C-alpha atoms as one frame of an Amber mdcrd trajectory, in Angstrom:
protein
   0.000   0.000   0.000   2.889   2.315   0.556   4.505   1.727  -2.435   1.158
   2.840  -4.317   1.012   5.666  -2.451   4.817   6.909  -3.037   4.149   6.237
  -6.604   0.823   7.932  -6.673   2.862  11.159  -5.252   5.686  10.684  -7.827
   4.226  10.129 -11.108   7.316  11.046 -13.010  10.822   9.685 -12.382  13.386
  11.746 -10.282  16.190  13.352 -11.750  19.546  11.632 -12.067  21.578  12.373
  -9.203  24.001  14.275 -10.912  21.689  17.225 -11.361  22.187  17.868  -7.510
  25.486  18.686  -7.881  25.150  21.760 -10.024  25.052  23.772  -6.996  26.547
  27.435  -7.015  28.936  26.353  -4.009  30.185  23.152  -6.135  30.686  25.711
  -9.576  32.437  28.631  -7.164  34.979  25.846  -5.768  35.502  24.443  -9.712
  36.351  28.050 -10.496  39.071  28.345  -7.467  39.733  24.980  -8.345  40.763
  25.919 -11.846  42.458  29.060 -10.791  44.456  27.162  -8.512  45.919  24.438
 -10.769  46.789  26.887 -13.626  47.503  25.414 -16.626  48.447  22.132 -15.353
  46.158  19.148 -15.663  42.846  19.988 -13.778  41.916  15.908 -13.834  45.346
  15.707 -12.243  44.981  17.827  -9.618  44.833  17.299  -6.308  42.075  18.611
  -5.268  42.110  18.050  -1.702  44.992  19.729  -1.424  44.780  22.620  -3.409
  40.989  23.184  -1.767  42.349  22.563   1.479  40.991  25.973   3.170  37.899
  25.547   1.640  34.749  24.409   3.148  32.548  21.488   2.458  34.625  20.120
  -0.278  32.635  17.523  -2.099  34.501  13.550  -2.076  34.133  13.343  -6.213
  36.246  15.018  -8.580  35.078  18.782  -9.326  36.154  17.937 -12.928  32.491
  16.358 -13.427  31.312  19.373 -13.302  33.075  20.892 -16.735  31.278  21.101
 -20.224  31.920  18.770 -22.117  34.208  19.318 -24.676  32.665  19.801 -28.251
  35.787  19.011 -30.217  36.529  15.699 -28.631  32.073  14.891 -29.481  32.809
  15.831 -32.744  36.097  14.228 -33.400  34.978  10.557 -31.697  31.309  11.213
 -33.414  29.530   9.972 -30.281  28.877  11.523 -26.676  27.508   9.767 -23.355
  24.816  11.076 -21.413  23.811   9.382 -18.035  24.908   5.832 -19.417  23.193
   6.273 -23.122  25.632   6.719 -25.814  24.347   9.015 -28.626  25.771   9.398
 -32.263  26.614  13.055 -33.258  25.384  12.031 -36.659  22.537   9.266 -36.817
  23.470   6.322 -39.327  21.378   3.655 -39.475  23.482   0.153 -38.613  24.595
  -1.828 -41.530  23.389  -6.110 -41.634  27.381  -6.440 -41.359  27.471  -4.223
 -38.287  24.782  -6.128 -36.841  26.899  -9.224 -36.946  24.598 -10.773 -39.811
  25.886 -11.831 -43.066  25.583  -9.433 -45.503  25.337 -10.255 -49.098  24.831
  -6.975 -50.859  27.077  -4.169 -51.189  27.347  -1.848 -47.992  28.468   1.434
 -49.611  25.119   2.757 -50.992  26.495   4.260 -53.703  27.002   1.322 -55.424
  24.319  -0.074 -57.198  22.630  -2.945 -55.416  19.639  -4.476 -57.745  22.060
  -6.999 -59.342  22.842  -8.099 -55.930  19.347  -8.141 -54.948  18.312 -10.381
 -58.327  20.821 -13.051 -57.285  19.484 -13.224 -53.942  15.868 -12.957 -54.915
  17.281 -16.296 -57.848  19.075 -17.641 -54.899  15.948 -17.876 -52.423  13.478
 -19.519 -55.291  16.259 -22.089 -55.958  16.621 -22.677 -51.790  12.938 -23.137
 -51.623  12.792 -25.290 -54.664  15.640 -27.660 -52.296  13.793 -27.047 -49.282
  10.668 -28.851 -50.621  13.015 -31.788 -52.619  14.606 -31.836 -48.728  11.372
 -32.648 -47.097   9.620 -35.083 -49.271  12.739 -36.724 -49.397  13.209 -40.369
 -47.170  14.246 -39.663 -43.296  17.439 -40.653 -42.357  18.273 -43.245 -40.256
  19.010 -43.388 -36.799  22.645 -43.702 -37.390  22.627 -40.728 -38.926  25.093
 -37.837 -37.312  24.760 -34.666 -39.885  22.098 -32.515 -39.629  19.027 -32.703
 -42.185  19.556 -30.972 -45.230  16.290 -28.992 -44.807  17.606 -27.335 -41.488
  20.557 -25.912 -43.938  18.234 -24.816 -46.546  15.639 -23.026 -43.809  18.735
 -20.874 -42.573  20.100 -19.960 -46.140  16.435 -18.928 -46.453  16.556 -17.053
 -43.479  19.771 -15.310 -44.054  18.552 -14.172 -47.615  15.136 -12.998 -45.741
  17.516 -10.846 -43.737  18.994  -8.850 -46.307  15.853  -8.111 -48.441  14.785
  -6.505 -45.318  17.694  -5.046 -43.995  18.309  -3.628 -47.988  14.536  -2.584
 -47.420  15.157  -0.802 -44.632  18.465   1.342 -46.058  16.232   2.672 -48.585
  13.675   3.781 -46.174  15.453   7.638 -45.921  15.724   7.362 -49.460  12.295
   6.843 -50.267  11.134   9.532 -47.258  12.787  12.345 -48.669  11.488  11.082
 -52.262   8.053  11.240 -50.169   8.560  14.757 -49.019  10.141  15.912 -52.091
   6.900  15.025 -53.840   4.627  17.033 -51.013   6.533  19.583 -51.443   6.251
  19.801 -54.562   2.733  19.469 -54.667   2.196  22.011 -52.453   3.805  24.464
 -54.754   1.415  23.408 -57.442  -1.216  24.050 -55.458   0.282  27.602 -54.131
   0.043  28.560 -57.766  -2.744  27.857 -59.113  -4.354  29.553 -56.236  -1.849
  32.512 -57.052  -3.077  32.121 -60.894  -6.741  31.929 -59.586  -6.411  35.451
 -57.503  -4.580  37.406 -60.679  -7.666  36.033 -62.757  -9.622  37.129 -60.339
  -8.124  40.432 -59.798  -7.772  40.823 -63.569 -11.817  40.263 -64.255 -12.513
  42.909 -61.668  -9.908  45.551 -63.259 -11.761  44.756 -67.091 -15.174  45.455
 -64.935 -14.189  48.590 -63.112 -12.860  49.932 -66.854 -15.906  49.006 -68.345
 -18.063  51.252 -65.720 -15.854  54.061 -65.782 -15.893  54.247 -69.558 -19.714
  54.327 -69.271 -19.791  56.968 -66.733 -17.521  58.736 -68.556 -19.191  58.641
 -71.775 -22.473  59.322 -70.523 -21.096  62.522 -68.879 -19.629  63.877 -72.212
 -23.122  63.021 -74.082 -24.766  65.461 -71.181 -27.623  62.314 -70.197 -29.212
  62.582 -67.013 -28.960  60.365 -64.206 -31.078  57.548 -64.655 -34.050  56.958
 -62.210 -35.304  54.332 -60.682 -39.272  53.182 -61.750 -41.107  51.492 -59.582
 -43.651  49.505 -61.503 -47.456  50.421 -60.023 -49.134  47.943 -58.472 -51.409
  45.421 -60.329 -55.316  46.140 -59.929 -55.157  49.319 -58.698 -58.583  51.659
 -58.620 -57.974  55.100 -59.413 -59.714  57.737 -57.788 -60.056  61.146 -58.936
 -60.636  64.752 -57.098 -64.402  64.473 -57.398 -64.381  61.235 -55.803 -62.413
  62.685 -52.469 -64.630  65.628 -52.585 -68.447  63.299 -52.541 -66.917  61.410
 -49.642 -65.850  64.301 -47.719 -69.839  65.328 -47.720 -71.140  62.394 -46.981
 -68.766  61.688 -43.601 -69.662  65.484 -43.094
């Protein structure tokens, strides 16, 4: 029950331990620390000794404490942090590196489908022997060598290995092919919204001319405004000044 409680407090990991020695006392005694040793060795140093009048000197090195050094990341093209070791630029592990056996070329420059046909020829004709190896007789008991479809299953599985692992070595090839073709269709589609607009924008300007030619022309040839008629209403009884007059008299 405790232990779901403690974890129920904590719901994320704590920080590595190192983080709690990135104190300002710990950084000011690395500075006098460095100051101290001068250009000698500061892994070398005694520390001890040359903190001696110094309070609450930590038991591990002060040394942990430095930045790491860029030019030795770059130069061994890998770089440690809290036990994971990190590549400064990411490759993706060769079948050979792996410790499997590699049958295609590794540098990918070189062209790799005439590999790829023999293996592809050389897994038909190991299946083709795999099925001859089990319809064939078992062997007898005083047989020692293993059966001759247990060779044929792990030629089949080694040739499995590098169509996949080729497979996968393609796989930034054909995601940059992927975003190379986004891209470019989003440029298509940037334009013929562009092309839309100036049609758009065009129509409007032809329109606008047209109305200012008429109003122009119209004000040379002296015409009046034009009104607006309102069409009378269907039905309508018309009455004259007689008629207003009688009923006038008779509501008298």
């Amino acid at each position: 029950m405790e232990e779901e409680e403690a974890e129920l407090r904590n719901p994320f990991p704590s920080p590595p331990s190192q983080y709690n020695k990135y104190i300002t006392h710990d950084l000011q005694l690395l500075s006098l620390l460095r100051e101290r040793a001068g250009d000698g060795d500061l892994a070398a140093a005694n520390q001890a000794t040359l903190l001696a009048d110094q309070d609450d000197v930590p038991e591990w090195p002060l040394t942990q404490l430095e930045k790491p050094r860029v030019d030795w990341i770059v130069e061994d093209g890998q770089y440690t942090v809290f036990g994971d070791t990190w590549f400064v630029k990411e490759t993706i592990p060769s079948l050979a590196d792996t410790g499997g056996h590699q049958l295609y070329p590794t540098d990918p420059s070189v062209d790799r489908r005439p590999a790829m046909k023999t293996i592809l020829s050389s897994l038909l004709v190991t299946y083709s022997r795999l099925l001859s190896a089990v319809l064939a007789p078992p062997p007898t008991a005083s047989a020692t060598a293993p059966p001759e479809w247990q060779r044929q299953l792990e030629w089949i599985r080694i040739m499995a290995q590098n169509i996949m692992a080729a497979a996968n070595d393609l796989r930034p090839v054909q995601a940059r092919g992927n975003l190379e073709l986004m891209m470019k269709r989003q440029l298509e589609l940037r334009r013929e919204e562009t092309k839309a607009i100036h049609a758009k924008c065009d129509a409007l300007e032809t329109k606008m001319a047209e109305m200012q030619a008429t109003a122009r022309n119209a004000k040379e040839e002296g015409q009046p405004t034009a009104q607006p008629q309102y069409a009378q209403p269907t039905g309508a009884i018309s009455v004259t000044l007689e008629d207003v007059l009688r009923w006038a008299e008779e509501i008298g």
